[in-house]
Amino acid sequence: MAAAEGALAAAKAELDAARSTPRPAFDGGVRIPLAERVEAAREREVAGRLAVETARERVRAETSRIASLERRLEAEREAAEEAARRAVLRRRQIESASAVAEALPAVLDSADRSVAQARLELAAAEAERSGRNRELLDLRRAESELRARLHSITEQVHGLELRIYEKRLHLSSLLERAAALGLSEEVLLREYGPEVPVPDASAEVEEGEQPPTRPFVREEQEERLAVAERKLAQLGRVNPLALEEFAALEQRHTFLTEQLADLQSTRKDLLTIIGEIDEKMQSIFLTAFEDTKAAFAEVFPILFPGGTGSIELTEPDDLLTTGIEVSVRPAGKKIERLSLLSGGERSLAAVALLVAIFKARPSPFYIMDEVEAALDDANLGRLLTIFEDLRRSSQLIVITHQKRTMEIADALYGVSMRQDGVSAVVGQRIGREREELAAS
């Protein structure tokens, strides 16, 4: 028991010593001995733990008490160490604060003197820097002005050189032209030099007299030259084919004038024809409208018993652009606009207008596509009465699904599916059969 506890205490002491010892720099040469020591320590630790585990049940109470005492002792030791450390820190802080407090006045005085001296030096340096900056700005401004003057003078010199060169070229060209005409430079200077007076173009002279002269002034002659050059430029280049071009343009102008006269005459004739056609169309339209209006007044009471209907022109004074307004009033209703009628009534009113047009201007045959689809039995009977009236003068081709409409037909044509599933067109004349049944 005592040996196990001693081994355990020794192992703990070695473990604490190993933990408190700072880790040395890694050295590969000492790794193997250390590994052996660690392995030996581990083996000793395992042996001690085995011994302790063997004796743990017998000494549990003593071990607990020892552990409790050790914890108390450790806590008291840590508290004492913490108190001692705090006392040492507090004493050191007090000493440092005392030393700082003793040295603080002298340090503050020295710092104030240093700051004042630094401020004076800074103000002097700022003043010196401002002066040098102003001097630098003045120098830069003077440099810019000098550079600008130099650039201007250089441009002027370059321009003068170009003008001198142009004048030399011009003089050389004039001398060459004069030499080609057989004139020398001396003769030209003697007869047309600056000392020779020039004619006064502004003076009025009679025919045959010599114009007065005036001294040569370069500015006045340059102005005369500029005016003459502008007039020459306005005249343009001489066109040797001007006469031929004028003759061609004159011929084209004559042709276009004749064509324009023909177009104006044709336009006048077309306007006359259009006027005649418009008058004829207005007459025909007005006649057809009056006939349709009378027929609509007759047909509408048939489809709407007791009702009245009429059609009017929206713009009677302008028959070419006028519209037609339909006014209907079924019996017992104060409605005149078609939009306020029911769907069947609107369909019946449309059929009435259509039949009125048929009666006003009959045709050999009419084609109607399900015009009675929205009608009930009573209205359908009235419509069939209209059909009977129309069939006396024309042929009717009616596309319908109504049985009553089919019953009054002379022939029926439809599409039927045979037993083999193929659609086929089937036709049947029923007018003869109906006559035979009526006779029997």
XYZ file of N, CA, C and O in Angstrom, residues 75-146:
288
model
N -5.873 24.427 -2.856
C -6.637 25.673 -2.953
C -6.036 26.749 -2.070
O -5.910 27.908 -2.467
N -5.670 26.324 -0.809
C -5.055 27.301 0.093
C -3.730 27.790 -0.477
O -3.385 28.972 -0.389
N -2.950 26.828 -1.060
C -1.665 27.242 -1.634
C -1.863 28.220 -2.793
O -1.165 29.222 -2.915
N -2.854 27.892 -3.660
C -3.112 28.791 -4.804
C -3.599 30.142 -4.326
O -3.214 31.188 -4.862
N -4.467 30.143 -3.257
C -4.951 31.414 -2.724
C -3.805 32.225 -2.149
O -3.714 33.441 -2.343
N -2.923 31.507 -1.405
C -1.780 32.220 -0.823
C -0.867 32.765 -1.913
O -0.386 33.903 -1.846
N -0.614 31.938 -2.937
C 0.239 32.406 -4.040
C -0.390 33.587 -4.766
O 0.281 34.561 -5.117
N -1.750 33.515 -4.982
C -2.436 34.616 -5.668
C -2.375 35.889 -4.842
O -2.139 36.984 -5.361
N -2.553 35.716 -3.475
C -2.480 36.900 -2.601
C -1.085 37.492 -2.614
O -0.898 38.712 -2.676
N -0.063 36.586 -2.552
C 1.316 37.091 -2.590
C 1.617 37.776 -3.912
O 2.239 38.843 -3.951
N 1.117 37.167 -5.002
C 1.366 37.792 -6.322
C 0.692 39.143 -6.427
O 1.267 40.113 -6.916
N -0.545 39.218 -5.924
C -1.241 40.494 -5.960
C -0.546 41.541 -5.096
O -0.444 42.710 -5.472
N -0.052 41.072 -3.914
C 0.655 42.029 -3.045
C 1.915 42.541 -3.721
O 2.225 43.737 -3.669
N 2.635 41.617 -4.367
C 3.861 42.048 -5.065
C 3.525 43.003 -6.201
O 4.168 44.038 -6.383
N 2.470 42.651 -6.978
C 2.081 43.538 -8.083
C 1.634 44.895 -7.575
O 1.974 45.938 -8.139
N 0.845 44.862 -6.464
C 0.362 46.123 -5.902
C 1.536 46.976 -5.405
O 1.579 48.190 -5.629
N 2.526 46.327 -4.760
C 3.683 47.070 -4.259
C 4.496 47.654 -5.418
O 4.916 48.799 -5.376
N 4.637 46.819 -6.487
C 5.378 47.331 -7.647
C 4.629 48.486 -8.323
O 5.228 49.476 -8.754
N 3.298 48.350 -8.414
C 2.519 49.428 -9.021
C 2.617 50.710 -8.201
O 2.726 51.814 -8.745
N 2.595 50.527 -6.859
C 2.711 51.712 -5.998
C 4.062 52.369 -6.187
O 4.190 53.599 -6.285
N 5.123 51.543 -6.243
C 6.461 52.116 -6.441
C 6.573 52.813 -7.791
O 7.113 53.916 -7.894
N 6.005 52.148 -8.841
C 6.067 52.774 -10.176
C 5.280 54.071 -10.209
O 5.724 55.079 -10.770
N 4.082 54.046 -9.566
C 3.270 55.267 -9.557
C 3.962 56.375 -8.792
O 3.925 57.555 -9.186
N 4.625 56.016 -7.673
C 5.343 57.038 -6.906
C 6.485 57.621 -7.726
O 6.690 58.853 -7.748
N 7.224 56.732 -8.406
C 8.342 57.231 -9.224
C 7.837 58.118 -10.351
O 8.415 59.181 -10.638
N 6.702 57.677 -10.976
C 6.136 58.488 -12.058
C 5.638 59.821 -11.549
O 5.829 60.880 -12.161
N 4.966 59.802 -10.380
C 4.459 61.050 -9.807
C 5.594 62.001 -9.456
O 5.467 63.227 -9.603
N 6.728 61.457 -8.946
C 7.862 62.315 -8.616
C 8.493 62.920 -9.869
O 8.893 64.086 -9.887
N 8.566 62.081 -10.957
C 9.228 62.578 -12.179
C 8.286 63.314 -13.117
O 8.731 63.919 -14.098
N 6.971 63.275 -12.854
C 5.995 63.847 -13.788
C 6.133 65.360 -13.954
O 6.090 65.859 -15.077
N 6.291 66.164 -12.873
C 6.409 67.622 -13.092
C 7.568 68.006 -13.988
O 7.433 68.828 -14.896
N 8.706 67.392 -13.763
C 9.862 67.742 -14.591
C 9.640 67.328 -16.046
O 9.966 68.063 -16.983
N 9.007 66.128 -16.225
C 8.751 65.668 -17.601
C 7.764 66.583 -18.301
O 7.931 66.948 -19.479
N 6.690 66.986 -17.559
C 5.697 67.882 -18.163
C 6.310 69.226 -18.508
O 6.036 69.803 -19.568
N 7.147 69.738 -17.596
C 7.811 71.023 -17.891
C 8.686 70.916 -19.112
O 8.668 71.781 -20.015
N 9.443 69.833 -19.197
C 10.314 69.650 -20.365
C 9.493 69.484 -21.649
O 9.837 70.023 -22.701
N 8.376 68.726 -21.519
C 7.530 68.534 -22.706
C 6.916 69.838 -23.161
O 6.833 70.129 -24.366
N 6.473 70.685 -22.189
C 5.905 71.985 -22.572
C 6.936 72.840 -23.283
O 6.632 73.493 -24.299
N 8.164 72.845 -22.746
C 9.203 73.636 -23.409
C 9.501 73.110 -24.812
O 9.665 73.880 -25.758
N 9.517 71.780 -24.923
C 9.784 71.198 -26.245
C 8.667 71.536 -27.238
O 8.906 71.858 -28.408
N 7.394 71.447 -26.760
C 6.267 71.771 -27.646
C 6.300 73.221 -28.079
O 6.066 73.560 -29.252
N 6.597 74.144 -27.121
C 6.668 75.566 -27.480
C 7.774 75.815 -28.484
O 7.597 76.546 -29.482
N 8.948 75.199 -28.228
C 10.055 75.378 -29.164
C 9.706 74.801 -30.543
O 9.989 75.406 -31.584
N 9.027 73.619 -30.528
C 8.650 73.011 -31.808
C 7.628 73.863 -32.553
O 7.680 74.000 -33.781
N 6.691 74.466 -31.823
C 5.711 75.339 -32.470
C 6.376 76.554 -33.093
O 6.018 76.978 -34.205
N 7.345 77.149 -32.367
C 8.066 78.287 -32.946
C 8.814 77.887 -34.214
O 8.767 78.577 -35.243
N 9.496 76.743 -34.130
C 10.221 76.283 -35.318
C 9.258 75.961 -36.471
O 9.549 76.249 -37.635
N 8.088 75.365 -36.106
C 7.105 75.040 -37.148
C 6.562 76.308 -37.812
O 6.410 76.363 -39.035
N 6.267 77.359 -36.988
C 5.764 78.611 -37.563
C 6.801 79.239 -38.480
O 6.490 79.728 -39.578
N 8.073 79.203 -38.023
C 9.125 79.773 -38.873
C 9.258 78.981 -40.173
O 9.383 79.550 -41.270
N 9.179 77.625 -40.060
C 9.293 76.810 -41.267
C 8.102 77.027 -42.208
O 8.268 77.083 -43.439
N 6.889 77.177 -41.610
C 5.708 77.438 -42.442
C 5.824 78.770 -43.162
O 5.483 78.898 -44.348
N 6.312 79.803 -42.442
C 6.480 81.113 -43.087
C 7.503 81.031 -44.209
O 7.299 81.574 -45.313
N 8.600 80.332 -43.931
C 9.626 80.200 -44.970
C 9.089 79.425 -46.174
O 9.322 79.774 -47.338
N 8.291 78.337 -45.869
C 7.724 77.557 -46.967
C 6.728 78.377 -47.788
O 6.694 78.298 -49.020
N 5.895 79.196 -47.118
C 4.940 80.039 -47.846
C 5.661 81.024 -48.745
O 5.289 81.243 -49.907
N 6.732 81.617 -48.205
C 7.494 82.557 -49.036
C 8.098 81.882 -50.246
O 8.049 82.405 -51.368
N 8.679 80.703 -50.029
C 9.273 79.994 -51.160
C 8.212 79.548 -52.168
O 8.449 79.550 -53.381
N 6.999 79.161 -51.648
C 5.920 78.793 -52.576
C 5.495 79.973 -53.432
O 5.258 79.842 -54.636
N 5.344 81.159 -52.799
C 4.986 82.355 -53.581
C 6.058 82.665 -54.602
O 5.771 83.008 -55.759
N 7.312 82.554 -54.172
C 8.400 82.815 -55.114
C 8.383 81.815 -56.267
O 8.584 82.182 -57.436
N 8.083 80.533 -55.927
C 8.014 79.504 -56.967
C 6.858 79.767 -57.933
O 7.001 79.611 -59.156
N 5.679 80.199 -57.395
C 4.548 80.518 -58.261
C 4.857 81.685 -59.177
O 4.512 81.683 -60.365
N 5.531 82.707 -58.626
C 5.911 83.856 -59.471
C 6.852 83.419 -60.580
O 6.712 83.836 -61.747
N 7.811 82.555 -60.216
C 8.754 82.089 -61.238
C 8.040 81.252 -62.304
O 8.321 81.383 -63.509
N 7.110 80.395 -61.871
C 6.383 79.583 -62.850
C 5.508 80.450 -63.750
O 5.392 80.195 -64.949
N 4.855 81.466 -63.154
C 4.033 82.354 -63.955
C 4.888 83.103 -64.978
O 4.522 83.240 -66.157
N 6.038 83.590 -64.513
C 6.938 84.290 -65.446
C 7.421 83.346 -66.539
O 7.515 83.722 -67.716
N 7.692 82.079 -66.127
C 8.131 81.104 -67.129
C 7.037 80.847 -68.167
O 7.294 80.751 -69.374
N 5.760 80.729 -67.694
C 4.654 80.507 -68.618
C 4.494 81.675 -69.579
O 4.271 81.482 -70.788
N 4.592 82.900 -69.057
C 4.478 84.062 -69.936
C 5.600 84.093 -70.965
O 5.359 84.371 -72.159
N 6.803 83.773 -70.508
C 7.929 83.767 -71.449
C 7.763 82.678 -72.506
O 8.058 82.889 -73.687
